[in-house]
Amino acid sequence: MASGSEEGFGFGSGSGDVDVDPSIAMTTDVELLKRAWRNEKAAPEILQFESNLVQRSKEQIQLMEETVEEYDGNGTDPLTVSLYQMDLDRTQFLLRSYLRIRLQKIEKYPTHISKTDTWSRLSEQEQKFAKRCMDDMEKHLTQSVLSRLPYGYQSILKQSISSEEDDMVPEPQLDTFVFCKSKVSLGAYQLDESGEDIVDFVANDLYVLRYKPVKPLIENGQIDIV
């Protein structure tokens, strides 16, 4: 049976999708789910889908539901059942919110995602959703606006036929500032190509930095967005 506590949540440690720092290798699944949820919520772009973590979380939720149902039916102390239910509700909220945030980003940037390597970060179901979003948007804009415009201005991607780039495609602003916390001491870290902008990462310290330069550190688990 599940323990009903955060320490007992999950079937293993680590996300299983990317290499993570050894300092978080033994982190429980509920903590990893919280981390994935916080990072996804704060990041301007969609991040790598945590497929193994999501699958383990779904399995754990099912086990916790069975535990609550069994305890509720065999006369277990109501307070104990309530604690299990609270733990279940919290886990369900984190997972649903994590998935919902990702869908909102896909709805906002479907074309950009489909035209860049960001596409590989999506799950199979998310890719299908993104395709539906693009098809629906193109159909709607063509019928309501683009078909009424002069030739050369009917593209959903470009302002006019003379545009060299897809200047009508909204993109996430990767230079936005984010609050982040270093999980380990990294020493001096270069934030720009010139080497003039350097930050000294100290474990558990908070920083306000542009997202793009620290993106690799977020992806490998060395810092978290808060």
Coordinates of N, CA and C in Angstrom, one line a residue:
M1 N 0.8 -1.2 0.0 CA 0.0 0.0 0.0 C 0.9 1.2 0.0
A2 N 0.3 2.4 -0.5 CA 1.0 3.6 -0.5 C 1.1 4.1 0.9
S3 N 2.1 4.9 1.2 CA 2.3 5.4 2.6 C 1.4 6.5 2.9
G4 N 0.9 7.3 1.8 CA 0.1 8.4 2.1 C 0.9 9.7 2.4
S5 N 2.2 9.6 2.5 CA 3.1 10.7 2.7 C 3.9 11.0 1.5
E6 N 4.4 12.2 1.4 CA 5.3 12.6 0.3 C 6.5 11.7 0.2
E7 N 7.0 11.3 1.3 CA 8.2 10.5 1.3 C 8.0 9.2 0.7
G8 N 6.7 8.7 0.7 CA 6.4 7.4 0.2 C 5.9 7.4 -1.2
F9 N 5.7 8.6 -1.8 CA 5.1 8.7 -3.1 C 6.0 8.3 -4.2
G10 N 5.5 7.5 -5.1 CA 6.3 7.2 -6.3 C 6.9 5.8 -6.3
F11 N 7.3 5.3 -7.5 CA 7.8 4.0 -7.6 C 9.3 4.0 -7.8
G12 N 9.9 5.2 -7.9 CA 11.3 5.3 -8.1 C 11.8 6.7 -7.9
S13 N 13.1 6.9 -8.1 CA 13.6 8.3 -8.0 C 14.1 8.7 -9.4
G14 N 14.2 10.0 -9.6 CA 14.7 10.5 -10.8 C 13.6 10.6 -11.9
S15 N 13.7 11.5 -12.9 CA 12.7 11.7 -13.9 C 12.7 10.6 -14.9
G16 N 13.9 10.1 -15.2 CA 14.1 9.0 -16.2 C 14.2 9.6 -17.6
D17 N 14.1 10.9 -17.8 CA 14.1 11.5 -19.1 C 15.4 12.2 -19.5
V18 N 16.0 12.8 -18.5 CA 17.2 13.5 -18.7 C 18.2 13.2 -17.6
D19 N 19.5 13.4 -17.9 CA 20.5 13.2 -16.8 C 20.4 14.3 -15.8
V20 N 20.3 14.0 -14.5 CA 20.1 14.9 -13.5 C 21.4 14.9 -12.6
D21 N 21.5 16.0 -11.8 CA 22.6 16.1 -10.9 C 22.5 15.1 -9.8
P22 N 23.7 14.5 -9.4 CA 23.7 13.4 -8.4 C 23.0 13.9 -7.1
S23 N 23.0 15.2 -6.8 CA 22.4 15.7 -5.5 C 20.9 15.5 -5.5
I24 N 20.2 15.3 -6.7 CA 18.8 15.1 -6.7 C 18.4 13.7 -7.1
A25 N 19.4 12.8 -7.2 CA 19.2 11.5 -7.8 C 18.2 10.7 -6.9
M26 N 18.2 11.0 -5.6 CA 17.3 10.2 -4.7 C 16.1 11.0 -4.4
T27 N 15.7 12.0 -5.1 CA 14.5 12.8 -4.9 C 13.3 12.0 -5.1
T28 N 12.3 12.1 -4.3 CA 11.1 11.3 -4.5 C 10.3 11.8 -5.6
D29 N 9.4 11.0 -6.1 CA 8.6 11.4 -7.3 C 7.7 12.6 -7.1
V30 N 7.1 12.7 -5.9 CA 6.3 13.9 -5.6 C 7.1 15.1 -5.7
E31 N 8.3 15.1 -5.2 CA 9.2 16.3 -5.3 C 9.6 16.6 -6.7
L32 N 9.8 15.5 -7.5 CA 10.1 15.7 -8.9 C 9.0 16.3 -9.7
L33 N 7.8 15.8 -9.3 CA 6.5 16.4 -10.0 C 6.3 17.8 -9.6
K34 N 6.6 18.2 -8.4 CA 6.5 19.6 -8.0 C 7.5 20.4 -8.7
R35 N 8.7 19.9 -8.9 CA 9.8 20.6 -9.6 C 9.4 20.8 -11.1
A36 N 8.9 19.7 -11.7 CA 8.5 19.8 -13.1 C 7.4 20.8 -13.3
W37 N 6.4 20.8 -12.3 CA 5.3 21.8 -12.4 C 5.8 23.2 -12.2
R38 N 6.6 23.5 -11.3 CA 7.1 24.8 -11.0 C 7.9 25.3 -12.3
N39 N 8.8 24.5 -12.8 CA 9.6 24.9 -13.9 C 8.8 25.1 -15.1
E40 N 7.8 24.3 -15.4 CA 6.9 24.4 -16.5 C 6.1 25.7 -16.4
K41 N 5.6 26.0 -15.2 CA 4.8 27.1 -15.0 C 5.6 28.4 -15.2
A42 N 6.9 28.5 -14.8 CA 7.6 29.7 -14.9 C 8.4 29.9 -16.1
A43 N 8.7 28.8 -16.9 CA 9.5 28.9 -18.1 C 8.7 29.5 -19.2
P44 N 9.3 30.4 -20.0 CA 8.5 31.0 -21.1 C 8.2 30.1 -22.2
E45 N 9.0 29.0 -22.4 CA 8.8 28.0 -23.5 C 8.3 26.7 -22.9
I46 N 7.9 25.8 -23.7 CA 7.5 24.5 -23.2 C 8.8 23.7 -23.0
L47 N 8.8 22.9 -21.9 CA 10.0 22.1 -21.6 C 9.8 20.7 -22.0
Q48 N 10.8 19.9 -21.8 CA 10.8 18.5 -22.2 C 9.7 17.8 -21.4
F49 N 8.9 17.0 -22.1 CA 7.8 16.3 -21.4 C 8.4 15.2 -20.5
E50 N 8.0 15.1 -19.2 CA 8.5 14.2 -18.3 C 7.7 12.9 -18.4
S51 N 8.0 12.1 -19.4 CA 7.1 11.0 -19.7 C 7.2 9.9 -18.6
N52 N 8.4 9.5 -18.2 CA 8.5 8.5 -17.1 C 7.9 8.9 -15.8
L53 N 8.1 10.2 -15.5 CA 7.6 10.7 -14.2 C 6.1 10.8 -14.3
V54 N 5.5 11.2 -15.4 CA 4.1 11.3 -15.5 C 3.4 9.9 -15.4
Q55 N 4.1 8.9 -16.1 CA 3.5 7.5 -16.0 C 3.6 7.0 -14.6
R56 N 4.7 7.2 -13.9 CA 4.8 6.7 -12.5 C 3.8 7.4 -11.6
S57 N 3.5 8.7 -11.9 CA 2.6 9.5 -11.1 C 1.2 9.0 -11.3
K58 N 0.8 8.6 -12.5 CA -0.5 8.1 -12.8 C -0.7 6.7 -12.1
E59 N 0.3 5.9 -12.1 CA 0.3 4.6 -11.5 C 0.1 4.8 -10.0
Q60 N 0.8 5.8 -9.4 CA 0.8 6.0 -8.0 C -0.6 6.5 -7.6
I61 N -1.2 7.4 -8.4 CA -2.5 7.9 -8.1 C -3.5 6.8 -8.1
Q62 N -3.4 5.9 -9.1 CA -4.3 4.8 -9.1 C -4.2 3.9 -7.8
L63 N -3.0 3.7 -7.4 CA -2.8 2.9 -6.2 C -3.3 3.6 -5.0
M64 N -3.1 5.0 -4.9 CA -3.7 5.7 -3.8 C -5.2 5.7 -3.8
E65 N -5.8 5.8 -4.9 CA -7.3 5.7 -5.0 C -7.8 4.4 -4.5
E66 N -7.1 3.3 -4.9 CA -7.5 2.0 -4.4 C -7.3 1.9 -2.9
T67 N -6.3 2.5 -2.4 CA -6.0 2.5 -0.9 C -7.1 3.3 -0.2
V68 N -7.5 4.4 -0.7 CA -8.5 5.3 0.0 C -9.8 4.5 0.0
E69 N -10.1 3.9 -1.2 CA -11.4 3.2 -1.3 C -11.4 2.0 -0.3
E70 N -10.3 1.3 -0.2 CA -10.3 0.1 0.7 C -10.4 0.5 2.1
Y71 N -9.6 1.6 2.5 CA -9.7 2.0 3.9 C -11.0 2.6 4.3
D72 N -11.7 3.2 3.3 CA -13.0 3.8 3.6 C -14.0 2.8 3.8
G73 N -13.8 1.6 3.2 CA -14.8 0.5 3.2 C -14.6 -0.5 4.3
N74 N -13.4 -0.5 5.0 CA -13.2 -1.5 6.0 C -13.1 -0.9 7.4
G75 N -13.6 0.4 7.6 CA -13.8 1.0 8.9 C -12.5 1.6 9.4
T76 N -11.5 1.9 8.6 CA -10.3 2.6 9.0 C -10.7 3.9 9.6
D77 N -9.9 4.4 10.6 CA -10.1 5.6 11.2 C -10.3 6.8 10.2
P78 N -11.4 7.5 10.3 CA -11.7 8.6 9.3 C -10.6 9.6 9.1
L79 N -9.8 9.9 10.2 CA -8.7 10.8 10.1 C -7.6 10.3 9.2
T80 N -7.3 9.0 9.3 CA -6.4 8.3 8.4 C -6.8 8.4 7.0
V81 N -8.1 8.1 6.7 CA -8.6 8.1 5.4 C -8.5 9.5 4.8
S82 N -8.8 10.5 5.7 CA -8.7 11.9 5.3 C -7.3 12.3 4.9
L83 N -6.3 11.9 5.6 CA -5.0 12.2 5.3 C -4.5 11.6 4.0
Y84 N -5.0 10.3 3.7 CA -4.7 9.7 2.4 C -5.3 10.5 1.3
Q85 N -6.6 10.9 1.5 CA -7.3 11.6 0.5 C -6.7 13.0 0.2
M86 N -6.2 13.6 1.2 CA -5.5 14.9 1.0 C -4.3 14.7 0.2
D87 N -3.5 13.7 0.5 CA -2.3 13.4 -0.3 C -2.6 13.1 -1.8
L88 N -3.7 12.3 -1.9 CA -4.2 12.0 -3.3 C -4.6 13.2 -4.0
D89 N -5.4 14.1 -3.4 CA -5.8 15.3 -4.0 C -4.7 16.2 -4.4
R90 N -3.7 16.3 -3.6 CA -2.5 17.2 -3.9 C -1.8 16.6 -5.1
T91 N -1.6 15.3 -5.2 CA -0.9 14.7 -6.3 C -1.6 14.9 -7.6
Q92 N -2.9 14.7 -7.5 CA -3.8 14.9 -8.7 C -3.7 16.3 -9.2
F93 N -3.7 17.3 -8.3 CA -3.7 18.7 -8.7 C -2.4 19.0 -9.4
L94 N -1.2 18.5 -8.8 CA 0.1 18.8 -9.5 C 0.1 18.2 -10.9
L95 N -0.3 17.0 -11.0 CA -0.2 16.3 -12.3 C -1.2 17.0 -13.4
R96 N -2.4 17.3 -12.9 CA -3.3 17.9 -13.9 C -2.9 19.3 -14.2
S97 N -2.4 20.1 -13.3 CA -1.9 21.4 -13.5 C -0.7 21.4 -14.4
Y98 N 0.2 20.5 -14.2 CA 1.4 20.3 -15.1 C 1.0 20.1 -16.5
L99 N 0.1 19.2 -16.8 CA -0.4 18.9 -18.1 C -1.2 20.0 -18.7
R100 N -2.0 20.7 -17.9 CA -2.8 21.8 -18.4 C -1.9 23.0 -18.8
I101 N -0.9 23.3 -18.1 CA 0.1 24.4 -18.4 C 0.7 24.1 -19.8
R102 N 1.1 22.9 -20.0 CA 1.7 22.5 -21.3 C 0.8 22.7 -22.4
L103 N -0.5 22.3 -22.2 CA -1.5 22.5 -23.3 C -1.7 23.9 -23.6
Q104 N -1.7 24.8 -22.6 CA -1.9 26.2 -22.8 C -0.7 26.8 -23.6
K105 N 0.5 26.3 -23.4 CA 1.6 26.8 -24.2 C 1.5 26.3 -25.6
I106 N 1.0 25.1 -25.8 CA 0.9 24.6 -27.2 C -0.2 25.4 -27.9
E107 N -1.3 25.7 -27.2 CA -2.3 26.5 -27.8 C -1.8 27.9 -28.2
K108 N -0.8 28.4 -27.4 CA -0.3 29.8 -27.7 C 0.8 29.8 -28.8
Y109 N 1.6 28.8 -28.9 CA 2.7 28.7 -29.8 C 2.7 27.5 -30.7
P110 N 1.6 27.1 -31.3 CA 1.6 25.8 -32.0 C 2.5 25.8 -33.2
T111 N 2.4 26.9 -34.0 CA 3.2 26.9 -35.2 C 4.7 27.0 -34.9
H112 N 5.1 27.8 -34.0 CA 6.5 27.9 -33.6 C 7.0 26.6 -33.1
I113 N 6.2 25.9 -32.3 CA 6.6 24.6 -31.7 C 6.8 23.6 -32.9
S114 N 5.9 23.6 -33.8 CA 6.0 22.6 -34.9 C 7.1 22.8 -35.9
K115 N 7.7 24.1 -35.9 CA 8.7 24.4 -36.9 C 10.1 24.4 -36.3
T116 N 10.2 24.1 -35.0 CA 11.5 24.1 -34.3 C 11.8 22.7 -33.6
D117 N 12.9 22.6 -33.0 CA 13.2 21.3 -32.3 C 12.4 21.2 -31.1
T118 N 11.6 22.2 -30.7 CA 10.7 22.1 -29.6 C 9.7 21.0 -29.8
W119 N 9.5 20.7 -31.0 CA 8.5 19.6 -31.3 C 8.8 18.3 -30.6
S120 N 10.1 18.0 -30.5 CA 10.5 16.7 -30.0 C 10.3 16.7 -28.4
R121 N 10.0 17.8 -27.8 CA 9.7 17.9 -26.4 C 8.3 17.4 -26.0
L122 N 7.5 17.4 -27.0 CA 6.1 17.0 -26.8 C 5.8 15.5 -26.7
S123 N 4.9 15.1 -26.0 CA 4.4 13.7 -26.0 C 3.7 13.5 -27.3
E124 N 3.4 12.2 -27.5 CA 2.7 11.9 -28.8 C 1.3 12.5 -28.7
Q125 N 0.6 12.5 -27.6 CA -0.7 13.1 -27.5 C -0.7 14.6 -27.6
E126 N 0.4 15.2 -27.1 CA 0.5 16.6 -27.3 C 0.8 17.0 -28.7
Q127 N 1.5 16.2 -29.4 CA 1.8 16.5 -30.8 C 0.5 16.4 -31.6
K128 N -0.4 15.5 -31.3 CA -1.7 15.4 -32.0 C -2.5 16.6 -31.7
F129 N -2.5 17.1 -30.4 CA -3.2 18.3 -30.0 C -2.7 19.5 -30.7
A130 N -1.4 19.6 -30.9 CA -0.8 20.8 -31.6 C -1.2 20.8 -33.0
K131 N -1.2 19.6 -33.7 CA -1.7 19.6 -35.1 C -3.1 20.0 -35.2
R132 N -4.0 19.6 -34.3 CA -5.4 20.0 -34.3 C -5.5 21.5 -34.1
C133 N -4.7 22.1 -33.2 CA -4.7 23.5 -33.0 C -4.3 24.3 -34.3
M134 N -3.3 23.8 -34.9 CA -2.8 24.5 -36.1 C -3.8 24.4 -37.2
D135 N -4.4 23.2 -37.4 CA -5.4 23.0 -38.4 C -6.7 23.9 -38.2
D136 N -7.1 24.0 -36.9 CA -8.3 24.8 -36.6 C -8.0 26.3 -36.8
M137 N -6.8 26.7 -36.3 CA -6.4 28.1 -36.5 C -6.3 28.5 -37.9
E138 N -5.7 27.7 -38.7 CA -5.5 28.0 -40.2 C -6.9 28.1 -40.9
K139 N -7.8 27.1 -40.5 CA -9.1 27.1 -41.1 C -9.9 28.3 -40.7
H140 N -9.8 28.7 -39.5 CA -10.6 29.8 -39.0 C -10.1 31.1 -39.6
L141 N -8.8 31.3 -39.6 CA -8.2 32.6 -40.1 C -8.4 32.7 -41.6
T142 N -8.3 31.6 -42.3 CA -8.6 31.6 -43.8 C -10.0 32.0 -44.1
Q143 N -10.9 31.4 -43.4 CA -12.3 31.7 -43.7 C -12.8 33.1 -43.3
S144 N -12.2 33.5 -42.1 CA -12.7 34.8 -41.6 C -11.9 36.0 -42.0
V145 N -10.7 35.9 -42.4 CA -9.8 37.0 -42.7 C -9.0 36.9 -43.9
L146 N -8.2 35.9 -44.0 CA -7.2 35.8 -45.1 C -7.8 35.7 -46.4
S147 N -8.9 35.0 -46.6 CA -9.5 34.9 -47.9 C -10.0 36.2 -48.5
R148 N -10.2 37.2 -47.6 CA -10.7 38.5 -48.0 C -9.5 39.5 -48.3
L149 N -8.3 39.1 -48.0 CA -7.2 40.0 -48.3 C -6.6 39.9 -49.7
P150 N -5.9 40.9 -50.2 CA -5.4 40.9 -51.5 C -4.3 39.8 -51.6
Y151 N -4.0 39.4 -52.9 CA -3.0 38.4 -53.1 C -1.7 38.9 -52.6
G152 N -0.9 38.0 -52.0 CA 0.4 38.4 -51.4 C 0.3 38.6 -49.9
Y153 N -1.0 38.7 -49.4 CA -1.2 39.0 -47.9 C -2.1 37.9 -47.3
Q154 N -2.1 36.7 -47.9 CA -3.0 35.7 -47.4 C -2.3 34.6 -46.7
S155 N -1.0 34.8 -46.3 CA -0.3 33.8 -45.6 C -0.5 33.9 -44.1
I156 N -0.6 32.7 -43.5 CA -0.8 32.7 -42.1 C 0.5 32.8 -41.3
L157 N 1.6 32.7 -42.1 CA 2.9 32.8 -41.5 C 3.7 34.1 -41.7
K158 N 3.4 34.8 -42.8 CA 4.1 36.0 -43.2 C 3.2 37.2 -43.4
Q159 N 3.7 38.4 -43.1 CA 2.8 39.5 -43.3 C 2.5 39.8 -44.7
S160 N 3.5 39.5 -45.6 CA 3.3 39.7 -47.0 C 4.2 38.7 -47.8
I161 N 4.0 38.6 -49.1 CA 4.8 37.6 -49.9 C 6.2 38.0 -49.9
S162 N 6.5 39.3 -49.6 CA 7.9 39.8 -49.7 C 8.7 39.5 -48.4
S163 N 8.0 39.1 -47.4 CA 8.7 38.8 -46.1 C 9.6 37.6 -46.3
E164 N 10.8 37.7 -45.8 CA 11.8 36.6 -45.9 C 11.6 35.6 -44.7
E165 N 11.1 36.1 -43.6 CA 10.9 35.2 -42.5 C 9.5 35.1 -42.1
D166 N 9.2 34.1 -41.3 CA 7.8 33.9 -40.8 C 7.5 34.9 -39.7
D167 N 7.2 36.1 -40.1 CA 7.1 37.2 -39.1 C 5.7 37.3 -38.5
M168 N 4.9 36.4 -38.8 CA 3.5 36.4 -38.2 C 3.4 35.2 -37.1
V169 N 4.5 34.6 -36.9 CA 4.4 33.4 -35.9 C 4.9 33.9 -34.6
P170 N 4.0 33.9 -33.6 CA 4.4 34.3 -32.2 C 5.4 33.3 -31.6
E171 N 6.4 33.8 -30.9 CA 7.4 33.0 -30.3 C 7.5 33.3 -28.8
P172 N 7.9 32.4 -28.0 CA 8.1 32.7 -26.6 C 9.3 33.6 -26.4
Q173 N 9.3 34.5 -25.4 CA 10.4 35.4 -25.2 C 11.4 34.7 -24.2
L174 N 12.4 34.2 -24.8 CA 13.4 33.5 -24.0 C 14.3 34.4 -23.2
D175 N 14.3 35.7 -23.5 CA 15.2 36.6 -22.7 C 14.5 37.2 -21.5
T176 N 13.3 36.7 -21.2 CA 12.6 37.2 -20.1 C 13.3 36.8 -18.8
F177 N 13.2 37.5 -17.7 CA 13.8 37.3 -16.5 C 13.0 36.3 -15.6
V178 N 13.7 35.4 -15.0 CA 13.1 34.4 -14.1 C 13.8 34.4 -12.8
F179 N 13.1 34.0 -11.7 CA 13.7 33.8 -10.4 C 14.1 32.3 -10.4
C180 N 15.4 32.1 -10.0 CA 15.9 30.7 -10.0 C 16.7 30.5 -8.7
K181 N 16.8 29.2 -8.4 CA 17.5 28.8 -7.2 C 18.5 27.7 -7.5
S182 N 19.8 27.9 -7.2 CA 20.8 26.9 -7.5 C 20.7 25.8 -6.5
K183 N 20.7 24.5 -7.0 CA 20.6 23.4 -6.2 C 22.0 22.9 -5.7
V184 N 23.1 23.3 -6.5 CA 24.4 23.0 -6.1 C 25.3 24.2 -6.4
S185 N 26.5 24.2 -5.8 CA 27.5 25.2 -6.1 C 28.2 24.9 -7.4
L186 N 28.0 25.9 -8.4 CA 28.5 25.7 -9.7 C 29.8 26.5 -10.0
G187 N 30.0 27.5 -9.1 CA 31.1 28.4 -9.4 C 30.8 29.4 -10.4
A188 N 31.8 30.0 -11.1 CA 31.5 31.0 -12.1 C 30.9 30.4 -13.3
Y189 N 29.8 31.0 -13.8 CA 29.0 30.6 -14.9 C 28.9 31.7 -15.9
Q190 N 29.2 31.5 -17.2 CA 29.2 32.6 -18.2 C 27.8 32.7 -18.8
L191 N 27.2 33.9 -18.7 CA 25.9 34.2 -19.2 C 25.8 34.7 -20.6
D192 N 26.9 35.1 -21.2 CA 26.9 35.7 -22.5 C 28.2 35.2 -23.3
E193 N 28.1 35.4 -24.6 CA 29.2 34.9 -25.4 C 30.5 35.6 -25.2
S194 N 30.4 36.9 -24.8 CA 31.7 37.7 -24.6 C 32.4 37.3 -23.3
G195 N 31.7 36.7 -22.4 CA 32.3 36.4 -21.1 C 32.3 37.5 -20.1
E196 N 31.6 38.6 -20.5 CA 31.6 39.8 -19.6 C 30.6 39.6 -18.5
D197 N 29.5 38.8 -18.8 CA 28.5 38.6 -17.8 C 28.6 37.3 -17.1
I198 N 29.1 37.3 -15.9 CA 29.4 36.0 -15.2 C 28.7 36.0 -13.8
V199 N 28.1 34.9 -13.5 CA 27.5 34.8 -12.1 C 28.1 33.6 -11.4
D200 N 28.3 33.8 -10.1 CA 28.8 32.7 -9.3 C 27.7 32.0 -8.6
F201 N 27.4 30.8 -9.0 CA 26.2 30.1 -8.4 C 26.7 29.4 -7.1
V202 N 26.0 29.7 -6.1 CA 26.2 29.1 -4.8 C 24.9 28.3 -4.4
A203 N 25.1 27.1 -3.8 CA 24.0 26.3 -3.5 C 23.0 27.0 -2.6
N204 N 21.7 26.8 -3.0 CA 20.5 27.3 -2.3 C 20.4 28.8 -2.3
D205 N 21.2 29.5 -3.1 CA 21.0 31.0 -3.3 C 20.0 31.2 -4.4
L206 N 19.3 32.4 -4.3 CA 18.3 32.8 -5.2 C 18.9 33.8 -6.2
Y207 N 18.5 33.8 -7.5 CA 19.0 34.7 -8.5 C 17.8 35.2 -9.4
V208 N 18.0 36.3 -10.0 CA 17.1 36.8 -11.0 C 17.9 37.0 -12.3
L209 N 17.6 36.1 -13.2 CA 18.5 36.0 -14.4 C 17.6 35.8 -15.7
R210 N 18.2 36.2 -16.8 CA 17.5 35.9 -18.1 C 17.4 34.4 -18.3
Y211 N 16.3 33.9 -18.8 CA 16.0 32.5 -18.9 C 17.0 31.8 -19.9
K212 N 17.2 32.4 -21.0 CA 17.9 31.7 -22.1 C 19.3 31.2 -21.7
P213 N 20.2 32.1 -21.0 CA 21.5 31.6 -20.7 C 21.5 30.5 -19.7
V214 N 20.5 30.4 -18.8 CA 20.5 29.4 -17.7 C 19.7 28.2 -18.1
K215 N 19.1 28.2 -19.3 CA 18.2 27.1 -19.7 C 18.9 25.7 -19.6
P216 N 20.2 25.5 -20.0 CA 20.8 24.2 -19.9 C 20.9 23.8 -18.4
L217 N 21.1 24.7 -17.5 CA 21.2 24.3 -16.1 C 19.8 23.9 -15.5
I218 N 18.8 24.5 -16.1 CA 17.4 24.1 -15.7 C 17.1 22.7 -16.2
E219 N 17.5 22.4 -17.4 CA 17.2 21.1 -18.1 C 18.0 20.0 -17.4
N220 N 19.2 20.2 -16.9 CA 19.9 19.1 -16.3 C 19.7 19.1 -14.8
G221 N 18.8 19.9 -14.2 CA 18.5 19.8 -12.8 C 19.4 20.5 -11.9
Q222 N 20.3 21.3 -12.4 CA 21.2 22.0 -11.4 C 20.7 23.3 -10.8
I223 N 19.7 23.9 -11.5 CA 19.0 25.0 -10.9 C 17.5 24.8 -11.1
D224 N 16.6 25.4 -10.3 CA 15.2 25.3 -10.5 C 14.6 26.8 -10.6
I225 N 13.6 26.9 -11.4 CA 12.8 28.1 -11.4 C 11.9 28.2 -10.3
V226 N 11.8 29.3 -9.6 CA 10.9 29.4 -8.4 C 9.9 30.5 -8.6

